[in-house]
């Protein structure tokens, strides 16, 4: 059922639909495990822009009174005392919390396997859902009733799983949506975004959650457009296809993307572009993300909240025991690397240099947007891998899988992944990147390919 | 040659904490706390702009250069009093730098001044070395602190004490620090003597203890050197009860903190106009003002010192001097009687309910003999407390009754001195609530009657 259709129903019918949606979520959970925590429907249907639409939240987003683990054992039984800004906004608009979706621990992963509940791909249970917002993507693909997923991306955690599961995924401009109540992975890169089966769901969700919030000093004071009223573009869009991403991508994916674009050349003016900084973005990203993550994770020490144990030994011995037990391997790896790159003697070589590279990436994008409305590239280098394939993968290879999603994330630019078909019966996608705060263009662009 | 340098921590006089809206004042432990100052997952710092203004004023007071662009850094170390196991501080671009502050004929260079959050308060259940457990009070967590770092320009503990007293006096004058609320000033003290390494004594509280710690360190280091032993670079703790410093096992060196930029707080830009405005608000400093008062109003140094102990008091003095040209009289009443009365009530003039206008009227009444001085000295006590002059005239009957008690003493041969003596006793009995001239008339009447 389409969202617009649902919104037109009377309250009684909507209530019945929402009840069914919660039941459906339970069934999906049994088969695909997209949830860490499933919520119960309270039976109340409010008005507002959502009128009762079930909304799922990635488990790194704090929900008052509902367990929030960020996919980590260290927060296994943590129940936040406050709602994140986005949760408040969804509630104010009559959205119903469907549950908390599975993710790689603190967002550390590209396949959603670095955690205790591992969701399966909506198209093939042998395959990964994608990381880190894997639960959100699988759920979005499987829900037949109206549903919007609130997810989060640091380096590709919306695009990758959305693309693997054939749904839309929008990562807004850094600062477009308040991060208040988002459990930090890397504060200068974290962006709360949306997944939906429909472009309209993306637009509606963004309209609700975007805007300045004094509780997040990095949230931007830029007016929020009526995204839900936008349609297809009313003038020709100038598109730059990032040509040098071709070498990282499976041939069939790249050519299918070109096909889809060419088919719409009545409304798209298509050019090839090269991005010189592309190859360096990956390294810059991982250094910054790990440096920040290693500091964010220091607060988990077995005091006040989270995993706690019998207090034995001194403080150092106590928190070391908690952290040794509470963090998974990938979290430990990132703490170690992240701590290393910011230590005196190495900081200039890694952390400071990575920040300079980020500036170069941002500058190159700005240059490009003087000439183009949107830049387009494939969403992922390949289709979703099988669980048994990723088991063998070395961490560095796994990091390299993010090569296509990292550039816009590192630059804090808004980007949208759009499903463009299938390869070996698995969904594939392309992403469009817009200039800062030009989410409208992405939404218009998305409508071109809906039902295409 | 002995070299001593200080890192002085001063809690800024703000109503709320540095990164949250909690009050800086609280009665019982752990009541002025929230997710932000407890370091809960998902919480973000929200900068208190007032604290920035106060820190800039302190920098100006210390003749520092003020940066027009600065930011915050994360200092990462694990300690039970740190809610996030990192402290938000300023490492690279501090608010102020390159200043100086003079004591008597010596100028102490100020290396830098920066703003940071205070950790929670640790309450040891024994000594620092053998406490089985500690108690934490997070009311202090997130209170804005300025850290003033001096160059090692002091040669003995006396200079340090003089410097700190003047510093506190100045900070209080500008309302940047409230000693009655915050209690003692806290310092890290660096002491080195010729031929030895620098030794840091951490977190010494109160001027007396700071003096003791320095004297002990000089003695300890000199003794070691005389014995031919080496003084190693280390961090020590001052035991207030024993009056000695003790080496701490863990040593944190600068390099271990792994500073990164605080990504949740955007760069702060201050324009020149703002700095000018704050400079005007700082205005004339206490010692300059004292010198001017002495010259301009020909009042003595002691009274001038008392008058400039508080800015509002000095303002009151100059306000009253506009209307009453007996400056000695005004100085005596403000610098002596009013000041004593404020001290007695343990409040500042600004905290009392007395207004400038009312106080001026009060002084005029004394000057015009509407209130006699002795009565006024009594009245000022309640004036400070209630803001009102509560003057109760004794009734004629009461006066008659008291006079009759002295009937026998009033002999026909009583001289002027004798009469005044009796007047004094009567006034004392009725709390000075009578006009001495009236009393004199009454006494003379009795004398006349007796001589008949
Ligand atoms: Zn607080």
mmCIF file with all atom_site columns, N, CA, C and O in Angstrom, chain A residues 78 82 179 181-182 184 187 214-215 217-218 295-296 298-299 301 304-305 315 319 342 347 351-352 355, chain B residues 38-42 44 46-47 74 76 78-80 83-86 138 258-261 263-264 266:
data_model
loop_
_atom_site.group_PDB
_atom_site.id
_atom_site.type_symbol
_atom_site.label_atom_id
_atom_site.label_alt_id
_atom_site.label_comp_id
_atom_site.label_asym_id
_atom_site.label_entity_id
_atom_site.label_seq_id
_atom_site.pdbx_PDB_ins_code
_atom_site.Cartn_x
_atom_site.Cartn_y
_atom_site.Cartn_z
_atom_site.occupancy
_atom_site.B_iso_or_equiv
_atom_site.pdbx_formal_charge
_atom_site.auth_seq_id
_atom_site.auth_comp_id
_atom_site.auth_asym_id
_atom_site.auth_atom_id
_atom_site.pdbx_PDB_model_num
ATOM 1   N N  . UNK A 1 78  ? 20.536 -1.056 27.669 1.00 0.00 ? 78  UNK A N  1
ATOM 2   C CA . UNK A 1 78  ? 20.452 0.389  27.902 1.00 0.00 ? 78  UNK A CA 1
ATOM 3   C C  . UNK A 1 78  ? 19.111 0.960  27.426 1.00 0.00 ? 78  UNK A C  1
ATOM 4   O O  . UNK A 1 78  ? 18.726 0.807  26.279 1.00 0.00 ? 78  UNK A O  1
ATOM 5   N N  . UNK A 1 82  ? 15.834 9.807  27.325 1.00 0.00 ? 82  UNK A N  1
ATOM 6   C CA . UNK A 1 82  ? 15.319 10.889 26.471 1.00 0.00 ? 82  UNK A CA 1
ATOM 7   C C  . UNK A 1 82  ? 15.201 10.421 25.025 1.00 0.00 ? 82  UNK A C  1
ATOM 8   O O  . UNK A 1 82  ? 15.844 9.456  24.628 1.00 0.00 ? 82  UNK A O  1
ATOM 9   N N  . UNK A 1 179 ? 21.484 15.837 15.106 1.00 0.00 ? 179 UNK A N  1
ATOM 10  C CA . UNK A 1 179 ? 21.987 14.552 15.603 1.00 0.00 ? 179 UNK A CA 1
ATOM 11  C C  . UNK A 1 179 ? 21.717 14.381 17.086 1.00 0.00 ? 179 UNK A C  1
ATOM 12  O O  . UNK A 1 179 ? 22.205 13.425 17.689 1.00 0.00 ? 179 UNK A O  1
ATOM 13  N N  . UNK A 1 181 ? 20.672 13.028 20.245 1.00 0.00 ? 181 UNK A N  1
ATOM 14  C CA . UNK A 1 181 ? 20.122 11.717 20.562 1.00 0.00 ? 181 UNK A CA 1
ATOM 15  C C  . UNK A 1 181 ? 20.620 10.600 19.659 1.00 0.00 ? 181 UNK A C  1
ATOM 16  O O  . UNK A 1 181 ? 20.216 9.452  19.810 1.00 0.00 ? 181 UNK A O  1
ATOM 17  N N  . UNK A 1 182 ? 21.494 10.926 18.737 1.00 0.00 ? 182 UNK A N  1
ATOM 18  C CA . UNK A 1 182 ? 22.126 9.877  17.928 1.00 0.00 ? 182 UNK A CA 1
ATOM 19  C C  . UNK A 1 182 ? 23.396 9.445  18.650 1.00 0.00 ? 182 UNK A C  1
ATOM 20  O O  . UNK A 1 182 ? 24.234 10.284 19.015 1.00 0.00 ? 182 UNK A O  1
ATOM 21  N N  . UNK A 1 184 ? 26.921 8.578  18.943 1.00 0.00 ? 184 UNK A N  1
ATOM 22  C CA . UNK A 1 184 ? 27.982 8.981  18.026 1.00 0.00 ? 184 UNK A CA 1
ATOM 23  C C  . UNK A 1 184 ? 28.834 7.823  17.528 1.00 0.00 ? 184 UNK A C  1
ATOM 24  O O  . UNK A 1 184 ? 29.270 6.983  18.304 1.00 0.00 ? 184 UNK A O  1
ATOM 25  N N  . UNK A 1 187 ? 31.337 12.137 14.894 1.00 0.00 ? 187 UNK A N  1
ATOM 26  C CA . UNK A 1 187 ? 30.459 13.309 14.954 1.00 0.00 ? 187 UNK A CA 1
ATOM 27  C C  . UNK A 1 187 ? 30.536 14.241 13.750 1.00 0.00 ? 187 UNK A C  1
ATOM 28  O O  . UNK A 1 187 ? 29.554 14.864 13.394 1.00 0.00 ? 187 UNK A O  1
ATOM 29  N N  . UNK A 1 214 ? 18.666 23.613 18.459 1.00 0.00 ? 214 UNK A N  1
ATOM 30  C CA . UNK A 1 214 ? 19.748 24.174 19.290 1.00 0.00 ? 214 UNK A CA 1
ATOM 31  C C  . UNK A 1 214 ? 20.542 23.126 20.072 1.00 0.00 ? 214 UNK A C  1
ATOM 32  O O  . UNK A 1 214 ? 21.655 23.393 20.517 1.00 0.00 ? 214 UNK A O  1
ATOM 33  N N  . UNK A 1 215 ? 19.983 21.918 20.206 1.00 0.00 ? 215 UNK A N  1
ATOM 34  C CA . UNK A 1 215 ? 20.682 20.886 20.972 1.00 0.00 ? 215 UNK A CA 1
ATOM 35  C C  . UNK A 1 215 ? 21.802 20.215 20.188 1.00 0.00 ? 215 UNK A C  1
ATOM 36  O O  . UNK A 1 215 ? 22.566 19.431 20.733 1.00 0.00 ? 215 UNK A O  1
ATOM 37  N N  . UNK A 1 217 ? 24.720 21.705 17.936 1.00 0.00 ? 217 UNK A N  1
ATOM 38  C CA . UNK A 1 217 ? 25.316 22.965 17.461 1.00 0.00 ? 217 UNK A CA 1
ATOM 39  C C  . UNK A 1 217 ? 25.721 22.907 16.000 1.00 0.00 ? 217 UNK A C  1
ATOM 40  O O  . UNK A 1 217 ? 25.924 23.935 15.374 1.00 0.00 ? 217 UNK A O  1
ATOM 41  N N  . UNK A 1 218 ? 25.865 21.683 15.452 1.00 0.00 ? 218 UNK A N  1
ATOM 42  C CA . UNK A 1 218 ? 26.251 21.578 14.049 1.00 0.00 ? 218 UNK A CA 1
ATOM 43  C C  . UNK A 1 218 ? 25.030 21.515 13.127 1.00 0.00 ? 218 UNK A C  1
ATOM 44  O O  . UNK A 1 218 ? 25.180 21.445 11.922 1.00 0.00 ? 218 UNK A O  1
ATOM 45  N N  . UNK A 1 295 ? 37.462 8.166  20.408 1.00 0.00 ? 295 UNK A N  1
ATOM 46  C CA . UNK A 1 295 ? 37.183 9.049  21.553 1.00 0.00 ? 295 UNK A CA 1
ATOM 47  C C  . UNK A 1 295 ? 35.736 8.888  22.018 1.00 0.00 ? 295 UNK A C  1
ATOM 48  O O  . UNK A 1 295 ? 35.465 8.880  23.213 1.00 0.00 ? 295 UNK A O  1
ATOM 49  N N  . UNK A 1 296 ? 34.829 8.718  21.066 1.00 0.00 ? 296 UNK A N  1
ATOM 50  C CA . UNK A 1 296 ? 33.422 8.550  21.442 1.00 0.00 ? 296 UNK A CA 1
ATOM 51  C C  . UNK A 1 296 ? 33.199 7.305  22.282 1.00 0.00 ? 296 UNK A C  1
ATOM 52  O O  . UNK A 1 296 ? 32.346 7.276  23.163 1.00 0.00 ? 296 UNK A O  1
ATOM 53  N N  . UNK A 1 298 ? 35.163 6.029  24.392 1.00 0.00 ? 298 UNK A N  1
ATOM 54  C CA . UNK A 1 298 ? 35.802 6.013  25.712 1.00 0.00 ? 298 UNK A CA 1
ATOM 55  C C  . UNK A 1 298 ? 34.785 6.158  26.841 1.00 0.00 ? 298 UNK A C  1
ATOM 56  O O  . UNK A 1 298 ? 35.041 5.750  27.964 1.00 0.00 ? 298 UNK A O  1
ATOM 57  N N  . UNK A 1 299 ? 33.611 6.729  26.532 1.00 0.00 ? 299 UNK A N  1
ATOM 58  C CA . UNK A 1 299 ? 32.631 6.924  27.606 1.00 0.00 ? 299 UNK A CA 1
ATOM 59  C C  . UNK A 1 299 ? 32.047 5.599  28.124 1.00 0.00 ? 299 UNK A C  1
ATOM 60  O O  . UNK A 1 299 ? 31.498 5.549  29.216 1.00 0.00 ? 299 UNK A O  1
ATOM 61  N N  . UNK A 1 301 ? 32.391 2.690  30.014 1.00 0.00 ? 301 UNK A N  1
ATOM 62  C CA . UNK A 1 301 ? 33.372 2.208  30.989 1.00 0.00 ? 301 UNK A CA 1
ATOM 63  C C  . UNK A 1 301 ? 32.703 1.487  32.157 1.00 0.00 ? 301 UNK A C  1
ATOM 64  O O  . UNK A 1 301 ? 33.313 1.260  33.190 1.00 0.00 ? 301 UNK A O  1
ATOM 65  N N  . UNK A 1 304 ? 27.504 4.246  35.489 1.00 0.00 ? 304 UNK A N  1
ATOM 66  C CA . UNK A 1 304 ? 26.298 5.045  35.174 1.00 0.00 ? 304 UNK A CA 1
ATOM 67  C C  . UNK A 1 304 ? 25.302 4.355  34.250 1.00 0.00 ? 304 UNK A C  1
ATOM 68  O O  . UNK A 1 304 ? 24.110 4.447  34.429 1.00 0.00 ? 304 UNK A O  1
ATOM 69  N N  . UNK A 1 305 ? 25.781 3.695  33.169 1.00 0.00 ? 305 UNK A N  1
ATOM 70  C CA . UNK A 1 305 ? 24.861 3.051  32.240 1.00 0.00 ? 305 UNK A CA 1
ATOM 71  C C  . UNK A 1 305 ? 25.609 1.951  31.480 1.00 0.00 ? 305 UNK A C  1
ATOM 72  O O  . UNK A 1 305 ? 26.841 1.898  31.525 1.00 0.00 ? 305 UNK A O  1
ATOM 73  N N  . UNK A 1 315 ? 40.140 1.356  39.034 1.00 0.00 ? 315 UNK A N  1
ATOM 74  C CA . UNK A 1 315 ? 39.318 1.844  37.927 1.00 0.00 ? 315 UNK A CA 1
ATOM 75  C C  . UNK A 1 315 ? 39.795 1.311  36.578 1.00 0.00 ? 315 UNK A C  1
ATOM 76  O O  . UNK A 1 315 ? 39.003 0.807  35.779 1.00 0.00 ? 315 UNK A O  1
ATOM 77  N N  . UNK A 1 319 ? 37.325 -0.868 34.140 1.00 0.00 ? 319 UNK A N  1
ATOM 78  C CA . UNK A 1 319 ? 36.774 -0.498 32.823 1.00 0.00 ? 319 UNK A CA 1
ATOM 79  C C  . UNK A 1 319 ? 37.388 -1.348 31.709 1.00 0.00 ? 319 UNK A C  1
ATOM 80  O O  . UNK A 1 319 ? 36.752 -1.605 30.699 1.00 0.00 ? 319 UNK A O  1
ATOM 81  N N  . UNK A 1 342 ? 45.838 9.485  16.255 1.00 0.00 ? 342 UNK A N  1
ATOM 82  C CA . UNK A 1 342 ? 45.778 10.818 16.883 1.00 0.00 ? 342 UNK A CA 1
ATOM 83  C C  . UNK A 1 342 ? 46.839 11.008 17.970 1.00 0.00 ? 342 UNK A C  1
ATOM 84  O O  . UNK A 1 342 ? 46.857 12.017 18.661 1.00 0.00 ? 342 UNK A O  1
ATOM 85  N N  . UNK A 1 347 ? 49.942 12.030 14.759 1.00 0.00 ? 347 UNK A N  1
ATOM 86  C CA . UNK A 1 347 ? 48.782 12.877 14.495 1.00 0.00 ? 347 UNK A CA 1
ATOM 87  C C  . UNK A 1 347 ? 48.949 13.696 13.207 1.00 0.00 ? 347 UNK A C  1
ATOM 88  O O  . UNK A 1 347 ? 48.038 13.753 12.377 1.00 0.00 ? 347 UNK A O  1
ATOM 89  N N  . UNK A 1 351 ? 45.984 11.959 11.209 1.00 0.00 ? 351 UNK A N  1
ATOM 90  C CA . UNK A 1 351 ? 44.753 12.698 11.508 1.00 0.00 ? 351 UNK A CA 1
ATOM 91  C C  . UNK A 1 351 ? 44.724 14.073 10.826 1.00 0.00 ? 351 UNK A C  1
ATOM 92  O O  . UNK A 1 351 ? 43.784 14.409 10.117 1.00 0.00 ? 351 UNK A O  1
ATOM 93  N N  . UNK A 1 352 ? 45.784 14.865 11.032 1.00 0.00 ? 352 UNK A N  1
ATOM 94  C CA . UNK A 1 352 ? 45.805 16.213 10.452 1.00 0.00 ? 352 UNK A CA 1
ATOM 95  C C  . UNK A 1 352 ? 45.797 16.156 8.920  1.00 0.00 ? 352 UNK A C  1
ATOM 96  O O  . UNK A 1 352 ? 45.134 16.940 8.269  1.00 0.00 ? 352 UNK A O  1
ATOM 97  N N  . UNK A 1 355 ? 42.388 15.369 7.543  1.00 0.00 ? 355 UNK A N  1
ATOM 98  C CA . UNK A 1 355 ? 41.512 16.545 7.552  1.00 0.00 ? 355 UNK A CA 1
ATOM 99  C C  . UNK A 1 355 ? 41.794 17.432 6.344  1.00 0.00 ? 355 UNK A C  1
ATOM 100 O O  . UNK A 1 355 ? 40.881 18.003 5.742  1.00 0.00 ? 355 UNK A O  1
ATOM 101 N N  . UNK B 2 38  ? 26.286 14.154 32.307 1.00 0.00 ? 38  UNK B N  1
ATOM 102 C CA . UNK B 2 38  ? 26.566 12.792 32.763 1.00 0.00 ? 38  UNK B CA 1
ATOM 103 C C  . UNK B 2 38  ? 27.189 11.966 31.634 1.00 0.00 ? 38  UNK B C  1
ATOM 104 O O  . UNK B 2 38  ? 27.505 10.799 31.810 1.00 0.00 ? 38  UNK B O  1
ATOM 105 N N  . UNK B 2 39  ? 27.333 12.577 30.463 1.00 0.00 ? 39  UNK B N  1
ATOM 106 C CA . UNK B 2 39  ? 27.962 11.896 29.331 1.00 0.00 ? 39  UNK B CA 1
ATOM 107 C C  . UNK B 2 39  ? 27.135 10.750 28.768 1.00 0.00 ? 39  UNK B C  1
ATOM 108 O O  . UNK B 2 39  ? 27.682 9.743  28.328 1.00 0.00 ? 39  UNK B O  1
ATOM 109 N N  . UNK B 2 40  ? 25.819 10.894 28.769 1.00 0.00 ? 40  UNK B N  1
ATOM 110 C CA . UNK B 2 40  ? 24.985 9.809  28.244 1.00 0.00 ? 40  UNK B CA 1
ATOM 111 C C  . UNK B 2 40  ? 25.115 9.682  26.725 1.00 0.00 ? 40  UNK B C  1
ATOM 112 O O  . UNK B 2 40  ? 25.324 10.681 26.034 1.00 0.00 ? 40  UNK B O  1
ATOM 113 N N  . UNK B 2 41  ? 24.976 8.458  26.210 1.00 0.00 ? 41  UNK B N  1
ATOM 114 C CA . UNK B 2 41  ? 25.056 8.275  24.758 1.00 0.00 ? 41  UNK B CA 1
ATOM 115 C C  . UNK B 2 41  ? 24.006 9.139  24.054 1.00 0.00 ? 41  UNK B C  1
ATOM 116 O O  . UNK B 2 41  ? 22.862 9.189  24.490 1.00 0.00 ? 41  UNK B O  1
ATOM 117 N N  . UNK B 2 42  ? 24.433 9.784  22.980 1.00 0.00 ? 42  UNK B N  1
ATOM 118 C CA . UNK B 2 42  ? 23.499 10.580 22.179 1.00 0.00 ? 42  UNK B CA 1
ATOM 119 C C  . UNK B 2 42  ? 23.404 12.034 22.595 1.00 0.00 ? 42  UNK B C  1
ATOM 120 O O  . UNK B 2 42  ? 22.886 12.854 21.853 1.00 0.00 ? 42  UNK B O  1
ATOM 121 N N  . UNK B 2 44  ? 24.720 15.847 23.316 1.00 0.00 ? 44  UNK B N  1
ATOM 122 C CA . UNK B 2 44  ? 25.707 16.692 22.626 1.00 0.00 ? 44  UNK B CA 1
ATOM 123 C C  . UNK B 2 44  ? 25.905 17.971 23.429 1.00 0.00 ? 44  UNK B C  1
ATOM 124 O O  . UNK B 2 44  ? 24.971 18.463 24.051 1.00 0.00 ? 44  UNK B O  1
ATOM 125 N N  . UNK B 2 46  ? 26.140 21.855 24.280 1.00 0.00 ? 46  UNK B N  1
ATOM 126 C CA . UNK B 2 46  ? 25.471 23.062 23.806 1.00 0.00 ? 46  UNK B CA 1
ATOM 127 C C  . UNK B 2 46  ? 26.163 24.232 24.500 1.00 0.00 ? 46  UNK B C  1
ATOM 128 O O  . UNK B 2 46  ? 25.980 24.433 25.698 1.00 0.00 ? 46  UNK B O  1
ATOM 129 N N  . UNK B 2 47  ? 26.957 24.942 23.761 1.00 0.00 ? 47  UNK B N  1
ATOM 130 C CA . UNK B 2 47  ? 27.852 25.937 24.366 1.00 0.00 ? 47  UNK B CA 1
ATOM 131 C C  . UNK B 2 47  ? 27.110 27.103 25.019 1.00 0.00 ? 47  UNK B C  1
ATOM 132 O O  . UNK B 2 47  ? 26.224 27.693 24.424 1.00 0.00 ? 47  UNK B O  1
ATOM 133 N N  . UNK B 2 74  ? 39.202 17.861 22.214 1.00 0.00 ? 74  UNK B N  1
ATOM 134 C CA . UNK B 2 74  ? 38.946 16.762 23.147 1.00 0.00 ? 74  UNK B CA 1
ATOM 135 C C  . UNK B 2 74  ? 40.263 16.284 23.716 1.00 0.00 ? 74  UNK B C  1
ATOM 136 O O  . UNK B 2 74  ? 41.182 15.976 22.963 1.00 0.00 ? 74  UNK B O  1
ATOM 137 N N  . UNK B 2 76  ? 41.687 13.290 25.798 1.00 0.00 ? 76  UNK B N  1
ATOM 138 C CA . UNK B 2 76  ? 41.180 11.966 26.139 1.00 0.00 ? 76  UNK B CA 1
ATOM 139 C C  . UNK B 2 76  ? 42.049 11.296 27.194 1.00 0.00 ? 76  UNK B C  1
ATOM 140 O O  . UNK B 2 76  ? 43.250 11.091 27.006 1.00 0.00 ? 76  UNK B O  1
ATOM 141 N N  . UNK B 2 78  ? 41.343 8.389  30.707 1.00 0.00 ? 78  UNK B N  1
ATOM 142 C CA . UNK B 2 78  ? 40.352 7.671  31.515 1.00 0.00 ? 78  UNK B CA 1
ATOM 143 C C  . UNK B 2 78  ? 40.536 8.024  32.978 1.00 0.00 ? 78  UNK B C  1
ATOM 144 O O  . UNK B 2 78  ? 41.589 7.781  33.550 1.00 0.00 ? 78  UNK B O  1
ATOM 145 N N  . UNK B 2 79  ? 39.519 8.629  33.531 1.00 0.00 ? 79  UNK B N  1
ATOM 146 C CA . UNK B 2 79  ? 39.544 8.948  34.947 1.00 0.00 ? 79  UNK B CA 1
ATOM 147 C C  . UNK B 2 79  ? 38.114 8.943  35.449 1.00 0.00 ? 79  UNK B C  1
ATOM 148 O O  . UNK B 2 79  ? 37.213 9.408  34.747 1.00 0.00 ? 79  UNK B O  1
ATOM 149 N N  . UNK B 2 80  ? 37.868 8.414  36.640 1.00 0.00 ? 80  UNK B N  1
ATOM 150 C CA . UNK B 2 80  ? 36.471 8.230  37.057 1.00 0.00 ? 80  UNK B CA 1
ATOM 151 C C  . UNK B 2 80  ? 35.663 9.523  37.165 1.00 0.00 ? 80  UNK B C  1
ATOM 152 O O  . UNK B 2 80  ? 34.446 9.484  37.093 1.00 0.00 ? 80  UNK B O  1
ATOM 153 N N  . UNK B 2 83  ? 33.015 12.350 32.921 1.00 0.00 ? 83  UNK B N  1
ATOM 154 C CA . UNK B 2 83  ? 31.797 11.654 32.503 1.00 0.00 ? 83  UNK B CA 1
ATOM 155 C C  . UNK B 2 83  ? 31.957 10.942 31.162 1.00 0.00 ? 83  UNK B C  1
ATOM 156 O O  . UNK B 2 83  ? 31.396 9.880  30.955 1.00 0.00 ? 83  UNK B O  1
ATOM 157 N N  . UNK B 2 84  ? 32.707 11.530 30.241 1.00 0.00 ? 84  UNK B N  1
ATOM 158 C CA . UNK B 2 84  ? 32.851 10.936 28.908 1.00 0.00 ? 84  UNK B CA 1
ATOM 159 C C  . UNK B 2 84  ? 34.209 10.268 28.725 1.00 0.00 ? 84  UNK B C  1
ATOM 160 O O  . UNK B 2 84  ? 34.511 9.772  27.651 1.00 0.00 ? 84  UNK B O  1
ATOM 161 N N  . UNK B 2 85  ? 35.020 10.293 29.760 1.00 0.00 ? 85  UNK B N  1
ATOM 162 C CA . UNK B 2 85  ? 36.425 9.885  29.670 1.00 0.00 ? 85  UNK B CA 1
ATOM 163 C C  . UNK B 2 85  ? 37.185 10.711 28.646 1.00 0.00 ? 85  UNK B C  1
ATOM 164 O O  . UNK B 2 85  ? 38.225 10.293 28.125 1.00 0.00 ? 85  UNK B O  1
ATOM 165 N N  . UNK B 2 86  ? 36.633 11.851 28.318 1.00 0.00 ? 86  UNK B N  1
ATOM 166 C CA . UNK B 2 86  ? 37.425 12.893 27.671 1.00 0.00 ? 86  UNK B CA 1
ATOM 167 C C  . UNK B 2 86  ? 36.876 14.218 28.168 1.00 0.00 ? 86  UNK B C  1
ATOM 168 O O  . UNK B 2 86  ? 35.724 14.301 28.597 1.00 0.00 ? 86  UNK B O  1
ATOM 169 N N  . UNK B 2 138 ? 28.404 14.725 40.394 1.00 0.00 ? 138 UNK B N  1
ATOM 170 C CA . UNK B 2 138 ? 28.391 15.282 39.042 1.00 0.00 ? 138 UNK B CA 1
ATOM 171 C C  . UNK B 2 138 ? 27.802 16.689 38.972 1.00 0.00 ? 138 UNK B C  1
ATOM 172 O O  . UNK B 2 138 ? 27.685 17.244 37.893 1.00 0.00 ? 138 UNK B O  1
ATOM 173 N N  . UNK B 2 258 ? 46.171 12.401 23.156 1.00 0.00 ? 258 UNK B N  1
ATOM 174 C CA . UNK B 2 258 ? 45.593 12.157 21.828 1.00 0.00 ? 258 UNK B CA 1
ATOM 175 C C  . UNK B 2 258 ? 44.508 13.135 21.434 1.00 0.00 ? 258 UNK B C  1
ATOM 176 O O  . UNK B 2 258 ? 43.437 12.745 20.981 1.00 0.00 ? 258 UNK B O  1
ATOM 177 N N  . UNK B 2 259 ? 44.801 14.415 21.610 1.00 0.00 ? 259 UNK B N  1
ATOM 178 C CA . UNK B 2 259 ? 43.818 15.462 21.318 1.00 0.00 ? 259 UNK B CA 1
ATOM 179 C C  . UNK B 2 259 ? 43.261 15.366 19.892 1.00 0.00 ? 259 UNK B C  1
ATOM 180 O O  . UNK B 2 259 ? 44.006 15.106 18.950 1.00 0.00 ? 259 UNK B O  1
ATOM 181 N N  . UNK B 2 260 ? 41.957 15.585 19.757 1.00 0.00 ? 260 UNK B N  1
ATOM 182 C CA . UNK B 2 260 ? 41.385 15.844 18.424 1.00 0.00 ? 260 UNK B CA 1
ATOM 183 C C  . UNK B 2 260 ? 40.500 17.086 18.544 1.00 0.00 ? 260 UNK B C  1
ATOM 184 O O  . UNK B 2 260 ? 40.186 17.523 19.656 1.00 0.00 ? 260 UNK B O  1
ATOM 185 N N  . UNK B 2 261 ? 40.117 17.638 17.419 1.00 0.00 ? 261 UNK B N  1
ATOM 186 C CA . UNK B 2 261 ? 39.186 18.770 17.459 1.00 0.00 ? 261 UNK B CA 1
ATOM 187 C C  . UNK B 2 261 ? 37.847 18.268 17.980 1.00 0.00 ? 261 UNK B C  1
ATOM 188 O O  . UNK B 2 261 ? 37.438 17.165 17.641 1.00 0.00 ? 261 UNK B O  1
ATOM 189 N N  . UNK B 2 263 ? 34.374 17.763 17.515 1.00 0.00 ? 263 UNK B N  1
ATOM 190 C CA . UNK B 2 263 ? 33.566 17.895 16.292 1.00 0.00 ? 263 UNK B CA 1
ATOM 191 C C  . UNK B 2 263 ? 32.131 18.367 16.541 1.00 0.00 ? 263 UNK B C  1
ATOM 192 O O  . UNK B 2 263 ? 31.461 18.762 15.584 1.00 0.00 ? 263 UNK B O  1
ATOM 193 N N  . UNK B 2 264 ? 31.669 18.341 17.777 1.00 0.00 ? 264 UNK B N  1
ATOM 194 C CA . UNK B 2 264 ? 30.291 18.753 18.044 1.00 0.00 ? 264 UNK B CA 1
ATOM 195 C C  . UNK B 2 264 ? 30.136 20.261 18.226 1.00 0.00 ? 264 UNK B C  1
ATOM 196 O O  . UNK B 2 264 ? 29.021 20.756 18.339 1.00 0.00 ? 264 UNK B O  1
ATOM 197 N N  . UNK B 2 266 ? 31.082 23.842 16.526 1.00 0.00 ? 266 UNK B N  1
ATOM 198 C CA . UNK B 2 266 ? 31.702 24.540 15.390 1.00 0.00 ? 266 UNK B CA 1
ATOM 199 C C  . UNK B 2 266 ? 32.698 25.602 15.871 1.00 0.00 ? 266 UNK B C  1
ATOM 200 O O  . UNK B 2 266 ? 32.644 26.035 17.025 1.00 0.00 ? 266 UNK B O  1
#
